[in-house]
PDB file of C-alpha atoms in Angstrom:
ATOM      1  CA  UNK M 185     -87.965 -10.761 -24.166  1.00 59.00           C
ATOM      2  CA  UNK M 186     -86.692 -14.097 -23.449  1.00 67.00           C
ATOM      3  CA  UNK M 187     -87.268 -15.784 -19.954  1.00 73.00           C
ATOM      4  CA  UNK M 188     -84.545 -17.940 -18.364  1.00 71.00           C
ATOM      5  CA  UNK M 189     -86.075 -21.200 -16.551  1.00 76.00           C
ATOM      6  CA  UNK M 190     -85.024 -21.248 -12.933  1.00 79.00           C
ATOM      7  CA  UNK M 191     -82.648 -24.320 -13.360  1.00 80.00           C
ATOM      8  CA  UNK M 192     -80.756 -22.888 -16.276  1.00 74.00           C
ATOM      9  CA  UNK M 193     -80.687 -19.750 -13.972  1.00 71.00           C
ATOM     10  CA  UNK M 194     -79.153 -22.010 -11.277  1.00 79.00           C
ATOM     11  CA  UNK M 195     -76.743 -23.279 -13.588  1.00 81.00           C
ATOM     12  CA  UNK M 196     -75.335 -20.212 -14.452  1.00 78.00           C
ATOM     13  CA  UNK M 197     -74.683 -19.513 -11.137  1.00 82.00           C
ATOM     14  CA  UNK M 198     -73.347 -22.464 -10.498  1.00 84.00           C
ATOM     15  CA  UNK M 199     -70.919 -21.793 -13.673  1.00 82.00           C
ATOM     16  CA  UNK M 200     -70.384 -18.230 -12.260  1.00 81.00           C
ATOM     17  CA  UNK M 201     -69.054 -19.540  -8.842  1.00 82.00           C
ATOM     18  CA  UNK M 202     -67.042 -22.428 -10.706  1.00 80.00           C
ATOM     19  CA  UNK M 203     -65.612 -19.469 -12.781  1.00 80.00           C
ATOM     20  CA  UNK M 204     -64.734 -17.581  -9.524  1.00 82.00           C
ATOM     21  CA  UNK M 205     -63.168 -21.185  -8.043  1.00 77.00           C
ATOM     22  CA  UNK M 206     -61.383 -21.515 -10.856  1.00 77.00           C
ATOM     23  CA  UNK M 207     -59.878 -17.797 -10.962  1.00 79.00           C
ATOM     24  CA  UNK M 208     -58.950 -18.331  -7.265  1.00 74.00           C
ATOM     25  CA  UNK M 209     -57.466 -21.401  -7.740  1.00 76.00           C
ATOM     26  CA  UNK M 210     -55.350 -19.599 -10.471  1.00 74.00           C
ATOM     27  CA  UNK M 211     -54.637 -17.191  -7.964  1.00 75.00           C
ATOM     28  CA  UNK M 212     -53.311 -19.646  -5.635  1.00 74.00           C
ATOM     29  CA  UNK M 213     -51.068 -21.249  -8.063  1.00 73.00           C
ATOM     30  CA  UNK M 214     -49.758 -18.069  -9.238  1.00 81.00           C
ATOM     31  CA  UNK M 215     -48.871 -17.141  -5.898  1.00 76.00           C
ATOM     32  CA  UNK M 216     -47.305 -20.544  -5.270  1.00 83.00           C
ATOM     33  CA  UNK M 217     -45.349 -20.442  -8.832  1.00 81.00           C
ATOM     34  CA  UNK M 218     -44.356 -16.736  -7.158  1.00 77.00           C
ATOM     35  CA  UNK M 219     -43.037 -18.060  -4.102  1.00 83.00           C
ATOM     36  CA  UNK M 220     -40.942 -20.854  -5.705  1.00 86.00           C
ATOM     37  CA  UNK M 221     -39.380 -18.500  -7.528  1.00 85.00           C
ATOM     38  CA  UNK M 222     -38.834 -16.268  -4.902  1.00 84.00           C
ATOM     39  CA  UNK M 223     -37.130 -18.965  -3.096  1.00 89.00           C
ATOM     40  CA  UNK M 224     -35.140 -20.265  -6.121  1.00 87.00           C
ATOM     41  CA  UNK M 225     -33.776 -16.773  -6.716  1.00 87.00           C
ATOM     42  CA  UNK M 226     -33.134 -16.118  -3.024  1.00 89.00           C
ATOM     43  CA  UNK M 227     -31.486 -19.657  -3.385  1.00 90.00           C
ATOM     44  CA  UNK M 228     -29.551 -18.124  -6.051  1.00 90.00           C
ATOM     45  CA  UNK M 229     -28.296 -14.806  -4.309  1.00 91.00           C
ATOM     46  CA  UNK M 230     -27.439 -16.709  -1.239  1.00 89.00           C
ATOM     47  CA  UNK M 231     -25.081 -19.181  -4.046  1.00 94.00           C
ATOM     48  CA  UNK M 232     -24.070 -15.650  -5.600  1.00 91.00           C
ATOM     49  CA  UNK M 233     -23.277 -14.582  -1.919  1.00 91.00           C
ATOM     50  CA  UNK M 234     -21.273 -17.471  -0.861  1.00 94.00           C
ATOM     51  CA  UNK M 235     -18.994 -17.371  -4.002  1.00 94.00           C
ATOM     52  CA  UNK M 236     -18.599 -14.006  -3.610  1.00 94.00           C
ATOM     53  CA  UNK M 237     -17.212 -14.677   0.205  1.00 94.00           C
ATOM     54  CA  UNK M 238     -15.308 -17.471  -0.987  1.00 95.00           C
ATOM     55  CA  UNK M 239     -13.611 -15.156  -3.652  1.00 95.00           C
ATOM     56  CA  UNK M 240     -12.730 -12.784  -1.410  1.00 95.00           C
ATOM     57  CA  UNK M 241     -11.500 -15.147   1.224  1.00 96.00           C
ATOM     58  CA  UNK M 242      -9.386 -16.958  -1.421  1.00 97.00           C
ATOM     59  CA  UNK M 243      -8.323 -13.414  -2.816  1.00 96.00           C
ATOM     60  CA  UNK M 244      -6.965 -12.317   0.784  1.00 97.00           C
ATOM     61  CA  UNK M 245      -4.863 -15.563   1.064  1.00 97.00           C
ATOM     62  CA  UNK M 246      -3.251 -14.909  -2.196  1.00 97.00           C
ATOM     63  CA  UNK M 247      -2.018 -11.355  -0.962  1.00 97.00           C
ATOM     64  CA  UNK M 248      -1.019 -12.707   2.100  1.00 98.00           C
ATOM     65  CA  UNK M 249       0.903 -15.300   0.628  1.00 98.00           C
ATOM     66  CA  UNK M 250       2.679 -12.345  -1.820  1.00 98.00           C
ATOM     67  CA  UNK M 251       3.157 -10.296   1.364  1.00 98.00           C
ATOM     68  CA  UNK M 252       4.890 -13.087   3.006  1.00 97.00           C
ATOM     69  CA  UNK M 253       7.181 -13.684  -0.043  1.00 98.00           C
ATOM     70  CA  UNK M 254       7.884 -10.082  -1.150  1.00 98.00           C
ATOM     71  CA  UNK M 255       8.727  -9.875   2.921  1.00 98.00           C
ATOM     72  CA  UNK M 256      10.986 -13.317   2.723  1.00 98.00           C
ATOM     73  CA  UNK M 257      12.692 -11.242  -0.326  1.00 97.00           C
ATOM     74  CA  UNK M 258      13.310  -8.139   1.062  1.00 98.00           C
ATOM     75  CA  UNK M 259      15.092  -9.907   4.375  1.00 97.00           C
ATOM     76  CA  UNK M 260      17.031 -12.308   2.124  1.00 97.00           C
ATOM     77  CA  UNK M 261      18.239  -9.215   0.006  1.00 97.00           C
ATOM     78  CA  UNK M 262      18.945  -7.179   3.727  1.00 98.00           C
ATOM     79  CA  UNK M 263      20.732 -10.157   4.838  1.00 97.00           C
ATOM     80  CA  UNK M 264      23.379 -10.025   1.409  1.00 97.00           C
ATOM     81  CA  UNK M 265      23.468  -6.298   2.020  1.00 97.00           C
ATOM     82  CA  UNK M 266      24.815  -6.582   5.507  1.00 98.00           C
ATOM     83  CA  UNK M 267      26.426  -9.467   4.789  1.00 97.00           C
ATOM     84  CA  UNK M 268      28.327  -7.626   2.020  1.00 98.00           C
ATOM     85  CA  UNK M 269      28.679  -4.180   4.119  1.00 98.00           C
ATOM     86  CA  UNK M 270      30.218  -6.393   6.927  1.00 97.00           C
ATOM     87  CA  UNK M 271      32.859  -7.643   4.366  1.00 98.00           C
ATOM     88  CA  UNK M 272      33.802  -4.336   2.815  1.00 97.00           C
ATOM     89  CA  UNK M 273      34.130  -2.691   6.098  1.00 97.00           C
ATOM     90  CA  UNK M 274      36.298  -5.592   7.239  1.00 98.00           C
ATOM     91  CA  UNK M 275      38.501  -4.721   4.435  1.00 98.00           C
ATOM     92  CA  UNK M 276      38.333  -1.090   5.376  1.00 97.00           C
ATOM     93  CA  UNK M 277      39.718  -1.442   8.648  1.00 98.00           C
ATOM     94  CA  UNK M 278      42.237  -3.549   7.429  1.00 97.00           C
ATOM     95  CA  UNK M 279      43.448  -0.559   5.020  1.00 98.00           C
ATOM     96  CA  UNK M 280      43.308   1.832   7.924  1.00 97.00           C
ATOM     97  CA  UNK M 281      45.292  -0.731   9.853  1.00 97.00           C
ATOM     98  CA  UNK M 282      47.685  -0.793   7.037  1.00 97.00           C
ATOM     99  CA  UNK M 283      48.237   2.403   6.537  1.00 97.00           C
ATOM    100  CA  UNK M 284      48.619   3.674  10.114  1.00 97.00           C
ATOM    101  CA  UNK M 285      51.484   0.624  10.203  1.00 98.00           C
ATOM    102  CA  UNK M 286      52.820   2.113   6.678  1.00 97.00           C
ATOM    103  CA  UNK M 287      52.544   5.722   8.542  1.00 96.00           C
ATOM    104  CA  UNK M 288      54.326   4.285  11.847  1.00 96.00           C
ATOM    105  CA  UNK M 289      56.778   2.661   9.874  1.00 96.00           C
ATOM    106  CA  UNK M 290      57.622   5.706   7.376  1.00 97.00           C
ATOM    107  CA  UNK M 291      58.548   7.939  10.895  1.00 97.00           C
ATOM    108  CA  UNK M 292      60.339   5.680  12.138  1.00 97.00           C
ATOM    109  CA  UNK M 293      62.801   5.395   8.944  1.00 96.00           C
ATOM    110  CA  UNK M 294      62.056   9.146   8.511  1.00 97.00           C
ATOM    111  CA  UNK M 295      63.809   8.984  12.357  1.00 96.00           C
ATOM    112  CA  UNK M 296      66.864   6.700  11.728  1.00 97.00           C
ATOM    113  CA  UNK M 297      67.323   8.571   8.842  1.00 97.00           C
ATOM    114  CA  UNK M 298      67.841  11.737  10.845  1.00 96.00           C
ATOM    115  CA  UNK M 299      69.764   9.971  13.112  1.00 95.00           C
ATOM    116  CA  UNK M 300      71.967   8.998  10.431  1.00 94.00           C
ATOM    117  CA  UNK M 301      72.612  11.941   8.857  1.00 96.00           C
ATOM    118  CA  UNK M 302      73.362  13.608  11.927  1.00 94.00           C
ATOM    119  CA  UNK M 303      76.135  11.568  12.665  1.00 95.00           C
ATOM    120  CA  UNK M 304      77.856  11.045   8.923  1.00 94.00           C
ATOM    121  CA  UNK M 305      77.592  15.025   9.503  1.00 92.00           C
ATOM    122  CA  UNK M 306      78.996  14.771  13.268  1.00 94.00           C
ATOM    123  CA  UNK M 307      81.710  12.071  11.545  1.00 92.00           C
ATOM    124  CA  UNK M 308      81.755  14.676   8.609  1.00 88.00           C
ATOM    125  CA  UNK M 309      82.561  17.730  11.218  1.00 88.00           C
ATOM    126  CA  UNK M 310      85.043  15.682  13.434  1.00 89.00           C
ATOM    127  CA  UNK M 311      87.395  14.636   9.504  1.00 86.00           C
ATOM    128  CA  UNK M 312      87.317  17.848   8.669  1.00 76.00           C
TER     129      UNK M 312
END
């Protein structure tokens, strides 16, 4: 059996607790090296988050702004349509005008010539 002299027994305790420093300090930095990238990638994701809003803000704008033309198109093509229904019914009324004159003035020839033909017959009567 082999005996260990107290001093080399003291230095490999001494190693043994630098080994356990050592794994510690390892420890530490892992969990530092963890936490930076924990913060980089929650740096990241709040990037990811913020584009994402600005997306969607920029997305809204765009459908507003087609809203607000398809809108400017529909009351420009109302405006023709009335526009255009005002002139043809203008017209219209002018044709019923018209014809009620047309209508007035075909009685009143259909009149004088009733009138006239009653008296060539009266004149017709009073020769014969």
């Amino acid at each position: 059996m082999t005996t260990i002299s107290p001093k080399a027994l003291a230095t490999l305790e001494q190693l043994a607790e630098i080994h356990e420093f050592a794994k510690g300090m390892a420890a530490v930095g892992s969990i530092e090296q963890a936490t930076k990238e924990a913060h980089a990638a929650h740096a990241h994701q709040s990037q990811i988050v913020e584009e994402a809003k600005r997306n969607a803000v920029m997305f809204v704008n765009h459908a507003k702004v087609q809203a607000d033309i398809q809108a400017a198109a529909i009351e420009a093509d109302t405006a023709a349509l009335k526009a255009r229904y005002d002139e043809l019914n203008e017209h219209y009324q002018a044709q019923v005008a018209a014809k009620a004159q047309l209508d007035s003035d075909v009685a009143t020839a259909e009149a004088k010539l009733k009138a006239a033909t009653d008296k060539l017959a009266q004149l017709a009567a009073s020769l014969a």
